[in-house]
Amino acid sequence: MGLKIIGTGCGLPGKIVTNNDLAAIMDTSDEWISQRTGIRQRRILSGSETLLELSAEAAAGALQDAGASPEEIDLLIVTTVGGDYKTPSMSCLLAGELGINCITLDINMACCGFVYALNAANAYLGADMAKKILIVSAEALSRLTDWTDRSTCVLFGDAAAAVVLEQADSAPVFSMELRGKDGWEHLHAARGTDNCPFNDFENNGFLRMDGQDIYKFAVSSITARIHEILNTCSLSIDDIDTVLLHQANLRIIKGAVTRFGSPEKFPHNIENYGNTSSASVPLLLHETKDRFRPGDKLILCAFGAGLASAACLLKW
Ligand code: ACO
């Protein structure tokens, strides 16, 4: 037993923030951001917009695309580093919004969240504990970044993207690695200070990143994950039709292209959205799916906080 993606959708904030918009409020420039990262603009939640609204839009689009009704969903997984509320979870709130009464799970695996959700979904489908599963990856990194830290806040954007999965014959193949104690502090957001009188923890809770360490981790882990999948399946990159990489930096994507060749197999949309954490791979999938033919082999690959890296080979 395996899985098949039968529908995709997305929900994007209305507000577009260009590099020049950022240059107007902080010491940066379109030239610096676009040359170092490839990013030209990003979408940011604004006004009364919520992540739940984006998630519901993405979910509705994926359900419609799949020709499925909310009642058919047996499991709803939301991947996010932080929803609109600390509790209830985003998946609870989204289930309510969609009128779905099923098992709900939130997965907080940062940029690897979507691949982790595919892994969990595969187990549910394989055990016949679900026939149809909805995954929604919804991120609002604009709430987590320190807007006085130009080295991180220019990198991220907000978005939601969704897929509907059903049982199928072809089993996906995964390659996952968690480095754990080996370097997680290079990319983290601590919990914010609370008002408990019995502790003295103080932290503003913003995301902190050592860019160059993460850059090296990204390039090496992408290479390792893709090689592991190819070796496991006795395939070469020539057998793969499309590689959907986490969109963190165009230079990282180009680094992968240099290692594996075939730039046409590595689409990107980071120009328009920046790094949307776990939403980036399903958003790219949604935007590029018209080029896939039935039976195409896709590799989805992400890296991020943990430090974690995860890849999945699946058949379209
Ligand atoms: N505008 C202008 N100058 C800036 C900016 C900015 N926005 N940010 C930093 N600078 C300056 C620095 O202050 C530094 O100045 P100095 O030389 O006078 O000290 C200079 O630019 C170079 O800074 P570096 O940090 O060395 O720049 P680098 O080339 O490493 O690029 C970047 C930084 C883009 C963050 C890069 O390291 C990177 O992409 N790393 C990987 C990040 C990543 O992949 N994250 C993904 C995981 S996170 C997640 O997905 C949730």
mmCIF file of C-alpha atoms and ligand atoms in Angstrom:
data_model
loop_
_atom_site.group_PDB
_atom_site.id
_atom_site.type_symbol
_atom_site.label_atom_id
_atom_site.label_comp_id
_atom_site.label_asym_id
_atom_site.label_seq_id
_atom_site.Cartn_x
_atom_site.Cartn_y
_atom_site.Cartn_z
ATOM 1 C CA MET A 1 0.000 0.000 0.000
ATOM 2 C CA GLY A 2 1.178 3.527 -0.691
ATOM 3 C CA LEU A 3 -0.207 6.979 -1.299
ATOM 4 C CA LYS A 4 -1.187 9.301 -4.108
ATOM 5 C CA ILE A 5 -1.686 13.067 -4.128
ATOM 6 C CA ILE A 6 -5.114 13.702 -5.664
ATOM 7 C CA GLY A 7 -5.550 17.425 -4.983
ATOM 8 C CA THR A 8 -3.555 20.535 -4.109
ATOM 9 C CA GLY A 9 -4.404 24.075 -3.015
ATOM 10 C CA CYS A 10 -2.922 27.201 -1.473
ATOM 11 C CA GLY A 11 -3.871 30.234 0.584
ATOM 12 C CA LEU A 12 -1.734 33.376 0.431
ATOM 13 C CA PRO A 13 -1.826 36.650 2.371
ATOM 14 C CA GLY A 14 -3.046 39.634 0.367
ATOM 15 C CA LYS A 15 -0.096 41.847 1.318
ATOM 16 C CA ILE A 16 2.980 41.672 -0.918
ATOM 17 C CA VAL A 17 6.160 43.097 0.630
ATOM 18 C CA THR A 18 8.937 43.768 -1.881
ATOM 19 C CA ASN A 19 12.633 44.125 -1.102
ATOM 20 C CA ASN A 20 12.287 47.846 -1.733
ATOM 21 C CA ASP A 21 9.461 47.988 0.821
ATOM 22 C CA LEU A 22 11.899 46.497 3.354
ATOM 23 C CA ALA A 23 14.682 48.860 2.298
ATOM 24 C CA ALA A 24 12.328 51.727 3.150
ATOM 25 C CA ILE A 25 12.103 50.628 6.807
ATOM 26 C CA MET A 26 15.501 49.025 7.542
ATOM 27 C CA ASP A 27 19.143 49.099 6.493
ATOM 28 C CA THR A 28 19.000 46.698 3.554
ATOM 29 C CA SER A 29 18.610 46.805 -0.233
ATOM 30 C CA ASP A 30 16.942 44.955 -3.072
ATOM 31 C CA GLU A 31 20.429 44.251 -4.426
ATOM 32 C CA TRP A 32 21.661 42.586 -1.192
ATOM 33 C CA ILE A 33 18.547 40.468 -0.696
ATOM 34 C CA SER A 34 18.133 39.344 -4.294
ATOM 35 C CA GLN A 35 21.824 38.591 -4.842
ATOM 36 C CA ARG A 36 22.279 36.654 -1.566
ATOM 37 C CA THR A 37 18.950 34.836 -1.568
ATOM 38 C CA GLY A 38 17.064 35.179 -4.878
ATOM 39 C CA ILE A 39 14.072 36.595 -2.989
ATOM 40 C CA ARG A 40 12.323 39.573 -4.601
ATOM 41 C CA GLN A 41 9.106 39.687 -2.595
ATOM 42 C CA ARG A 42 7.164 37.781 0.058
ATOM 43 C CA ARG A 43 3.588 37.671 1.353
ATOM 44 C CA ILE A 44 2.963 38.773 4.938
ATOM 45 C CA LEU A 45 -0.178 38.416 7.064
ATOM 46 C CA SER A 46 -1.567 41.866 7.749
ATOM 47 C CA GLY A 47 -4.532 43.572 9.359
ATOM 48 C CA SER A 48 -7.048 41.039 10.641
ATOM 49 C CA GLU A 49 -5.896 38.191 8.354
ATOM 50 C CA THR A 50 -5.314 34.909 10.190
ATOM 51 C CA LEU A 51 -3.344 31.781 9.439
ATOM 52 C CA LEU A 52 -6.568 29.844 9.899
ATOM 53 C CA GLU A 53 -8.137 31.727 6.982
ATOM 54 C CA LEU A 54 -5.186 30.900 4.737
ATOM 55 C CA SER A 55 -5.315 27.273 5.863
ATOM 56 C CA ALA A 56 -9.031 26.985 5.181
ATOM 57 C CA GLU A 57 -8.553 28.474 1.707
ATOM 58 C CA ALA A 58 -5.717 26.061 0.920
ATOM 59 C CA ALA A 59 -7.735 23.109 2.256
ATOM 60 C CA ALA A 60 -10.867 24.066 0.309
ATOM 61 C CA GLY A 61 -8.808 24.369 -2.884
ATOM 62 C CA ALA A 62 -7.189 20.957 -2.383
ATOM 63 C CA LEU A 63 -10.525 19.282 -1.586
ATOM 64 C CA GLN A 64 -12.133 20.807 -4.664
ATOM 65 C CA ASP A 65 -9.173 19.798 -6.831
ATOM 66 C CA ALA A 66 -9.464 16.235 -5.480
ATOM 67 C CA GLY A 67 -13.230 16.145 -5.989
ATOM 68 C CA ALA A 68 -13.493 15.167 -2.313
ATOM 69 C CA SER A 69 -15.849 16.421 0.372
ATOM 70 C CA PRO A 70 -14.699 17.314 3.914
ATOM 71 C CA GLU A 71 -16.692 14.342 5.316
ATOM 72 C CA GLU A 72 -14.456 11.934 3.395
ATOM 73 C CA ILE A 73 -11.340 13.046 5.311
ATOM 74 C CA ASP A 74 -10.293 10.524 7.981
ATOM 75 C CA LEU A 75 -7.201 12.368 9.208
ATOM 76 C CA LEU A 76 -6.275 16.056 9.137
ATOM 77 C CA ILE A 77 -2.604 16.943 9.653
ATOM 78 C CA VAL A 78 -1.464 20.545 9.988
ATOM 79 C CA THR A 79 2.248 21.333 9.901
ATOM 80 C CA THR A 80 3.218 24.615 11.529
ATOM 81 C CA VAL A 81 5.770 26.089 13.898
ATOM 82 C CA GLY A 82 3.013 28.186 15.404
ATOM 83 C CA GLY A 83 -0.676 28.616 14.755
ATOM 84 C CA ASP A 84 -3.007 31.450 15.627
ATOM 85 C CA TYR A 85 -3.394 29.997 19.139
ATOM 86 C CA LYS A 86 -1.057 28.016 21.381
ATOM 87 C CA THR A 87 -4.070 25.868 22.116
ATOM 88 C CA PRO A 88 -6.314 24.644 20.555
ATOM 89 C CA SER A 89 -4.021 23.322 17.864
ATOM 90 C CA MET A 90 -4.287 24.579 14.291
ATOM 91 C CA SER A 91 -5.613 21.206 13.155
ATOM 92 C CA CYS A 92 -8.439 21.368 15.730
ATOM 93 C CA LEU A 93 -9.351 24.873 14.651
ATOM 94 C CA LEU A 94 -9.158 23.993 10.966
ATOM 95 C CA ALA A 95 -11.286 20.863 11.426
ATOM 96 C CA GLY A 96 -13.939 23.061 13.023
ATOM 97 C CA GLU A 97 -13.695 25.586 10.223
ATOM 98 C CA LEU A 98 -14.106 22.897 7.553
ATOM 99 C CA GLY A 99 -16.799 20.967 9.440
ATOM 100 C CA ILE A 100 -14.584 17.870 9.634
ATOM 101 C CA ASN A 101 -14.921 15.501 12.591
ATOM 102 C CA CYS A 102 -11.849 13.267 12.454
ATOM 103 C CA ILE A 103 -8.458 12.607 14.050
ATOM 104 C CA THR A 104 -6.364 15.794 13.916
ATOM 105 C CA LEU A 105 -2.619 16.171 14.420
ATOM 106 C CA ASP A 106 -0.280 19.153 14.469
ATOM 107 C CA ILE A 107 3.319 18.507 13.467
ATOM 108 C CA ASN A 108 5.950 21.071 14.439
ATOM 109 C CA MET A 109 8.988 20.094 12.361
ATOM 110 C CA ALA A 110 9.668 23.528 10.851
ATOM 111 C CA CYS A 111 10.704 23.370 7.197
ATOM 112 C CA CYS A 112 10.619 19.535 7.129
ATOM 113 C CA GLY A 113 7.017 19.468 8.368
ATOM 114 C CA PHE A 114 5.383 18.559 5.058
ATOM 115 C CA VAL A 115 7.671 15.570 4.426
ATOM 116 C CA TYR A 116 7.137 14.403 8.019
ATOM 117 C CA ALA A 117 3.379 14.709 7.473
ATOM 118 C CA LEU A 118 3.654 12.575 4.319
ATOM 119 C CA ASN A 119 5.529 9.980 6.372
ATOM 120 C CA ALA A 120 2.800 9.917 9.047
ATOM 121 C CA ALA A 121 0.048 9.876 6.414
ATOM 122 C CA ASN A 122 1.726 6.961 4.681
ATOM 123 C CA ALA A 123 1.603 4.968 7.930
ATOM 124 C CA TYR A 124 -2.113 5.709 8.456
ATOM 125 C CA LEU A 125 -2.989 4.819 4.859
ATOM 126 C CA GLY A 126 -0.815 1.699 4.935
ATOM 127 C CA ALA A 127 -2.454 0.474 8.145
ATOM 128 C CA ASP A 128 -5.867 1.153 6.579
ATOM 129 C CA MET A 129 -6.599 3.570 9.426
ATOM 130 C CA ALA A 130 -7.509 6.234 6.849
ATOM 131 C CA LYS A 131 -8.684 6.257 3.244
ATOM 132 C CA LYS A 132 -8.282 9.974 2.579
ATOM 133 C CA ILE A 133 -6.016 12.420 4.388
ATOM 134 C CA LEU A 134 -5.773 16.205 4.231
ATOM 135 C CA ILE A 135 -2.400 17.806 4.958
ATOM 136 C CA VAL A 136 -2.222 21.574 5.386
ATOM 137 C CA SER A 137 1.152 23.267 5.864
ATOM 138 C CA ALA A 138 0.562 26.731 7.289
ATOM 139 C CA GLU A 139 3.244 29.108 8.440
ATOM 140 C CA ALA A 140 3.435 32.705 9.628
ATOM 141 C CA LEU A 141 7.172 33.195 10.158
ATOM 142 C CA SER A 142 6.522 36.952 10.127
ATOM 143 C CA ARG A 143 5.285 36.469 13.707
ATOM 144 C CA LEU A 144 8.408 34.610 14.771
ATOM 145 C CA THR A 145 11.137 36.718 13.210
ATOM 146 C CA ASP A 146 12.760 39.674 14.915
ATOM 147 C CA TRP A 147 11.976 42.633 12.666
ATOM 148 C CA THR A 148 15.002 44.471 14.041
ATOM 149 C CA ASP A 149 17.307 41.673 12.789
ATOM 150 C CA ARG A 150 17.836 42.303 9.071
ATOM 151 C CA SER A 151 19.825 39.091 8.666
ATOM 152 C CA THR A 152 16.699 36.965 9.222
ATOM 153 C CA CYS A 153 13.530 39.020 8.752
ATOM 154 C CA VAL A 154 14.147 39.599 5.032
ATOM 155 C CA LEU A 155 14.212 35.842 4.373
ATOM 156 C CA PHE A 156 10.748 34.667 5.367
ATOM 157 C CA GLY A 157 7.174 34.854 4.166
ATOM 158 C CA ASP A 158 3.736 33.584 5.207
ATOM 159 C CA ALA A 159 1.664 31.026 3.300
ATOM 160 C CA ALA A 160 -0.486 27.925 3.506
ATOM 161 C CA ALA A 161 -0.563 25.020 1.056
ATOM 162 C CA ALA A 162 -2.512 21.782 1.145
ATOM 163 C CA VAL A 163 -2.763 18.325 -0.417
ATOM 164 C CA VAL A 164 -5.359 15.572 -0.319
ATOM 165 C CA LEU A 165 -3.964 12.021 -0.289
ATOM 166 C CA GLU A 166 -5.556 8.670 -0.833
ATOM 167 C CA GLN A 167 -4.424 5.046 -0.733
ATOM 168 C CA ALA A 168 -2.561 3.851 -3.813
ATOM 169 C CA ASP A 169 -0.318 0.983 -4.889
ATOM 170 C CA SER A 170 3.004 2.792 -5.154
ATOM 171 C CA ALA A 171 4.752 3.199 -1.815
ATOM 172 C CA PRO A 172 6.776 6.357 -1.196
ATOM 173 C CA VAL A 173 10.417 6.043 -0.122
ATOM 174 C CA PHE A 174 11.748 8.257 2.649
ATOM 175 C CA SER A 175 15.159 9.426 3.804
ATOM 176 C CA MET A 176 15.144 11.339 7.082
ATOM 177 C CA GLU A 177 17.858 12.472 9.449
ATOM 178 C CA LEU A 178 17.725 14.318 12.755
ATOM 179 C CA ARG A 179 21.000 15.708 14.023
ATOM 180 C CA GLY A 180 19.562 16.435 17.463
ATOM 181 C CA LYS A 181 22.211 17.789 19.818
ATOM 182 C CA ASP A 182 24.597 18.275 16.926
ATOM 183 C CA GLY A 183 23.810 21.860 16.031
ATOM 184 C CA TRP A 184 20.135 22.551 16.749
ATOM 185 C CA GLU A 185 21.043 25.849 18.421
ATOM 186 C CA HIS A 186 22.106 27.266 15.036
ATOM 187 C CA LEU A 187 18.406 27.669 14.232
ATOM 188 C CA HIS A 188 15.863 28.054 16.998
ATOM 189 C CA ALA A 189 13.212 30.202 18.623
ATOM 190 C CA ALA A 190 13.054 29.902 22.409
ATOM 191 C CA ARG A 191 9.750 30.127 24.248
ATOM 192 C CA GLY A 192 9.007 33.690 25.233
ATOM 193 C CA THR A 193 9.328 34.946 28.790
ATOM 194 C CA ASP A 194 6.362 33.979 30.950
ATOM 195 C CA ASN A 195 5.190 35.408 34.239
ATOM 196 C CA CYS A 196 5.654 32.323 36.402
ATOM 197 C CA PRO A 197 7.124 33.494 39.735
ATOM 198 C CA PHE A 198 9.162 30.274 40.086
ATOM 199 C CA ASN A 199 11.463 30.607 37.091
ATOM 200 C CA ASP A 200 13.750 33.248 35.693
ATOM 201 C CA PHE A 201 13.715 32.361 31.996
ATOM 202 C CA GLU A 202 13.990 35.449 29.836
ATOM 203 C CA ASN A 203 13.811 35.404 26.068
ATOM 204 C CA ASN A 204 11.875 37.385 23.498
ATOM 205 C CA GLY A 205 11.011 34.183 21.639
ATOM 206 C CA PHE A 206 12.236 35.384 18.246
ATOM 207 C CA LEU A 207 13.880 33.138 15.679
ATOM 208 C CA ARG A 208 17.681 33.086 15.764
ATOM 209 C CA MET A 209 19.786 31.681 12.960
ATOM 210 C CA ASP A 210 23.483 31.319 12.210
ATOM 211 C CA GLY A 211 23.064 31.773 8.467
ATOM 212 C CA GLN A 212 26.373 30.365 7.300
ATOM 213 C CA ASP A 213 26.153 27.221 9.468
ATOM 214 C CA ILE A 214 22.636 26.572 8.202
ATOM 215 C CA TYR A 215 23.784 27.197 4.637
ATOM 216 C CA LYS A 216 26.435 24.466 4.918
ATOM 217 C CA PHE A 217 23.991 22.122 6.655
ATOM 218 C CA ALA A 218 21.426 22.761 3.897
ATOM 219 C CA VAL A 219 23.731 21.921 1.004
ATOM 220 C CA SER A 220 25.198 18.811 2.657
ATOM 221 C CA SER A 221 21.868 17.450 3.891
ATOM 222 C CA ILE A 222 20.074 17.949 0.553
ATOM 223 C CA THR A 223 22.885 16.060 -1.149
ATOM 224 C CA ALA A 224 22.822 13.258 1.451
ATOM 225 C CA ARG A 225 19.027 12.830 1.424
ATOM 226 C CA ILE A 226 18.750 12.692 -2.377
ATOM 227 C CA HIS A 227 21.701 10.307 -2.708
ATOM 228 C CA GLU A 228 20.224 8.034 -0.041
ATOM 229 C CA ILE A 229 16.903 7.822 -1.873
ATOM 230 C CA LEU A 230 18.587 7.193 -5.228
ATOM 231 C CA ASN A 231 20.802 4.479 -3.711
ATOM 232 C CA THR A 232 17.914 2.805 -1.873
ATOM 233 C CA CYS A 233 15.901 2.624 -5.090
ATOM 234 C CA SER A 234 18.847 1.888 -7.407
ATOM 235 C CA LEU A 235 17.989 4.967 -9.445
ATOM 236 C CA SER A 236 20.029 7.824 -10.856
ATOM 237 C CA ILE A 237 18.982 11.464 -11.058
ATOM 238 C CA ASP A 238 18.170 10.793 -14.743
ATOM 239 C CA ASP A 239 15.272 8.602 -13.572
ATOM 240 C CA ILE A 240 13.767 11.466 -11.547
ATOM 241 C CA ASP A 241 11.421 13.873 -13.318
ATOM 242 C CA THR A 242 11.252 16.710 -10.776
ATOM 243 C CA VAL A 243 12.963 17.603 -7.490
ATOM 244 C CA LEU A 244 10.970 19.934 -5.254
ATOM 245 C CA LEU A 245 13.412 21.487 -2.784
ATOM 246 C CA HIS A 246 12.569 23.534 0.273
ATOM 247 C CA GLN A 247 12.781 27.156 -0.895
ATOM 248 C CA ALA A 248 15.206 28.795 1.532
ATOM 249 C CA ASN A 249 17.788 30.412 -0.719
ATOM 250 C CA LEU A 250 18.227 30.355 -4.507
ATOM 251 C CA ARG A 251 21.971 29.839 -4.016
ATOM 252 C CA ILE A 252 21.252 26.641 -2.061
ATOM 253 C CA ILE A 253 18.983 25.446 -4.892
ATOM 254 C CA LYS A 254 21.681 26.281 -7.433
ATOM 255 C CA GLY A 255 24.203 24.408 -5.274
ATOM 256 C CA ALA A 256 22.022 21.298 -5.573
ATOM 257 C CA VAL A 257 21.739 21.803 -9.327
ATOM 258 C CA THR A 258 25.538 21.957 -9.563
ATOM 259 C CA ARG A 259 25.793 18.614 -7.745
ATOM 260 C CA PHE A 260 23.041 16.795 -9.594
ATOM 261 C CA GLY A 261 22.833 18.640 -12.954
ATOM 262 C CA SER A 262 19.564 19.114 -14.871
ATOM 263 C CA PRO A 263 18.445 22.592 -13.681
ATOM 264 C CA GLU A 264 15.070 22.044 -15.377
ATOM 265 C CA LYS A 265 14.336 19.346 -12.777
ATOM 266 C CA PHE A 266 14.669 21.845 -9.906
ATOM 267 C CA PRO A 267 11.844 24.413 -10.220
ATOM 268 C CA HIS A 268 11.769 27.331 -7.802
ATOM 269 C CA ASN A 269 9.403 30.055 -6.680
ATOM 270 C CA ILE A 270 11.410 31.574 -3.823
ATOM 271 C CA GLU A 271 11.516 34.807 -5.832
ATOM 272 C CA ASN A 272 7.849 35.403 -5.050
ATOM 273 C CA TYR A 273 7.366 33.996 -1.554
ATOM 274 C CA GLY A 274 10.671 33.886 0.346
ATOM 275 C CA ASN A 275 11.115 31.024 2.806
ATOM 276 C CA THR A 276 7.677 29.846 3.947
ATOM 277 C CA SER A 277 9.029 26.998 6.125
ATOM 278 C CA SER A 278 6.889 23.845 5.855
ATOM 279 C CA ALA A 279 4.531 25.486 3.340
ATOM 280 C CA SER A 280 7.304 25.910 0.775
ATOM 281 C CA VAL A 281 7.397 22.377 -0.694
ATOM 282 C CA PRO A 282 3.603 21.917 -1.030
ATOM 283 C CA LEU A 283 3.283 25.474 -2.400
ATOM 284 C CA LEU A 284 5.900 24.679 -5.045
ATOM 285 C CA LEU A 285 4.127 21.382 -5.755
ATOM 286 C CA HIS A 286 0.837 23.228 -6.196
ATOM 287 C CA GLU A 287 2.357 25.763 -8.586
ATOM 288 C CA THR A 288 4.294 23.264 -10.723
ATOM 289 C CA LYS A 289 1.923 20.296 -10.858
ATOM 290 C CA ASP A 290 0.715 21.089 -14.384
ATOM 291 C CA ARG A 291 4.067 19.879 -15.680
ATOM 292 C CA PHE A 292 3.782 16.442 -14.003
ATOM 293 C CA ARG A 293 2.526 13.440 -15.987
ATOM 294 C CA PRO A 294 0.969 10.350 -14.411
ATOM 295 C CA GLY A 295 3.748 8.054 -13.233
ATOM 296 C CA ASP A 296 6.345 10.852 -12.931
ATOM 297 C CA LYS A 297 8.861 10.302 -10.145
ATOM 298 C CA LEU A 298 9.138 13.273 -7.786
ATOM 299 C CA ILE A 299 11.614 13.848 -4.984
ATOM 300 C CA LEU A 300 10.508 16.286 -2.273
ATOM 301 C CA CYS A 301 13.347 17.441 -0.029
ATOM 302 C CA ALA A 302 13.537 19.829 2.928
ATOM 303 C CA PHE A 303 15.883 20.848 5.748
ATOM 304 C CA GLY A 304 15.538 23.075 8.766
ATOM 305 C CA ALA A 305 15.255 23.384 12.533
ATOM 306 C CA GLY A 306 16.109 20.239 14.457
ATOM 307 C CA LEU A 307 18.482 20.150 12.689
ATOM 308 C CA ALA A 308 16.378 17.918 10.503
ATOM 309 C CA SER A 309 16.421 16.955 6.864
ATOM 310 C CA ALA A 310 13.836 14.839 5.093
ATOM 311 C CA ALA A 311 13.171 13.658 1.565
ATOM 312 C CA CYS A 312 10.499 11.548 -0.080
ATOM 313 C CA LEU A 313 10.293 9.854 -3.467
ATOM 314 C CA LEU A 314 6.750 9.451 -4.703
ATOM 315 C CA LYS A 315 4.965 8.665 -7.920
ATOM 316 C CA TRP A 316 2.596 11.293 -9.350
HETATM 317 N N1 ACO B 1 20.790 43.613 4.140
HETATM 318 C C1 ACO B 1 22.028 44.097 4.004
HETATM 319 N N2 ACO B 1 23.101 43.586 4.625
HETATM 320 C C2 ACO B 1 22.882 42.515 5.413
HETATM 321 C C3 ACO B 1 21.626 41.957 5.593
HETATM 322 C C4 ACO B 1 20.531 42.542 4.934
HETATM 323 N N3 ACO B 1 19.266 42.075 5.020
HETATM 324 N N4 ACO B 1 21.724 40.888 6.432
HETATM 325 C C5 ACO B 1 23.027 40.786 6.757
HETATM 326 N N5 ACO B 1 23.723 41.780 6.144
HETATM 327 C C6 ACO B 1 25.162 42.035 6.201
HETATM 328 C C7 ACO B 1 25.808 41.478 7.448
HETATM 329 O O1 ACO B 1 25.687 42.389 8.499
HETATM 330 C C8 ACO B 1 27.235 41.315 6.974
HETATM 331 O O2 ACO B 1 27.849 42.575 7.037
HETATM 332 P P1 ACO B 1 29.417 42.705 7.445
HETATM 333 O O3 ACO B 1 30.178 41.954 6.391
HETATM 334 O O4 ACO B 1 29.660 44.169 7.434
HETATM 335 O O5 ACO B 1 29.537 42.058 8.814
HETATM 336 C C9 ACO B 1 27.105 40.946 5.503
HETATM 337 O O6 ACO B 1 25.772 41.342 5.110
HETATM 338 C C10 ACO B 1 27.292 39.488 5.219
HETATM 339 O O7 ACO B 1 26.494 38.734 6.121
HETATM 340 P P2 ACO B 1 26.509 37.155 6.065
HETATM 341 O O8 ACO B 1 25.643 36.626 7.155
HETATM 342 O O9 ACO B 1 27.918 36.679 6.004
HETATM 343 O O10 ACO B 1 25.818 36.875 4.653
HETATM 344 P P3 ACO B 1 25.666 35.515 3.869
HETATM 345 O O11 ACO B 1 26.303 35.634 2.550
HETATM 346 O O12 ACO B 1 26.024 34.317 4.733
HETATM 347 O O13 ACO B 1 24.108 35.458 3.618
HETATM 348 C C11 ACO B 1 22.146 34.353 4.403
HETATM 349 C C12 ACO B 1 23.205 35.394 4.700
HETATM 350 C C13 ACO B 1 21.347 34.809 3.203
HETATM 351 C C14 ACO B 1 21.231 34.267 5.637
HETATM 352 C C15 ACO B 1 22.795 32.986 4.111
HETATM 353 O O14 ACO B 1 23.738 32.683 5.110
HETATM 354 C C16 ACO B 1 21.780 31.878 4.046
HETATM 355 O O15 ACO B 1 20.949 31.829 3.164
HETATM 356 N N6 ACO B 1 21.855 30.909 4.966
HETATM 357 C C17 ACO B 1 20.939 29.798 4.969
HETATM 358 C C18 ACO B 1 19.650 30.212 5.567
HETATM 359 C C19 ACO B 1 18.654 29.097 5.403
HETATM 360 O O16 ACO B 1 18.736 28.292 4.504
HETATM 361 N N7 ACO B 1 17.705 29.020 6.265
HETATM 362 C C20 ACO B 1 16.778 27.951 6.093
HETATM 363 C C21 ACO B 1 16.509 27.317 7.308
HETATM 364 S S1 ACO B 1 15.460 28.317 8.249
HETATM 365 C C22 ACO B 1 14.007 27.729 7.902
HETATM 366 O O17 ACO B 1 13.798 27.285 6.829
HETATM 367 C C23 ACO B 1 12.903 27.913 8.935
#
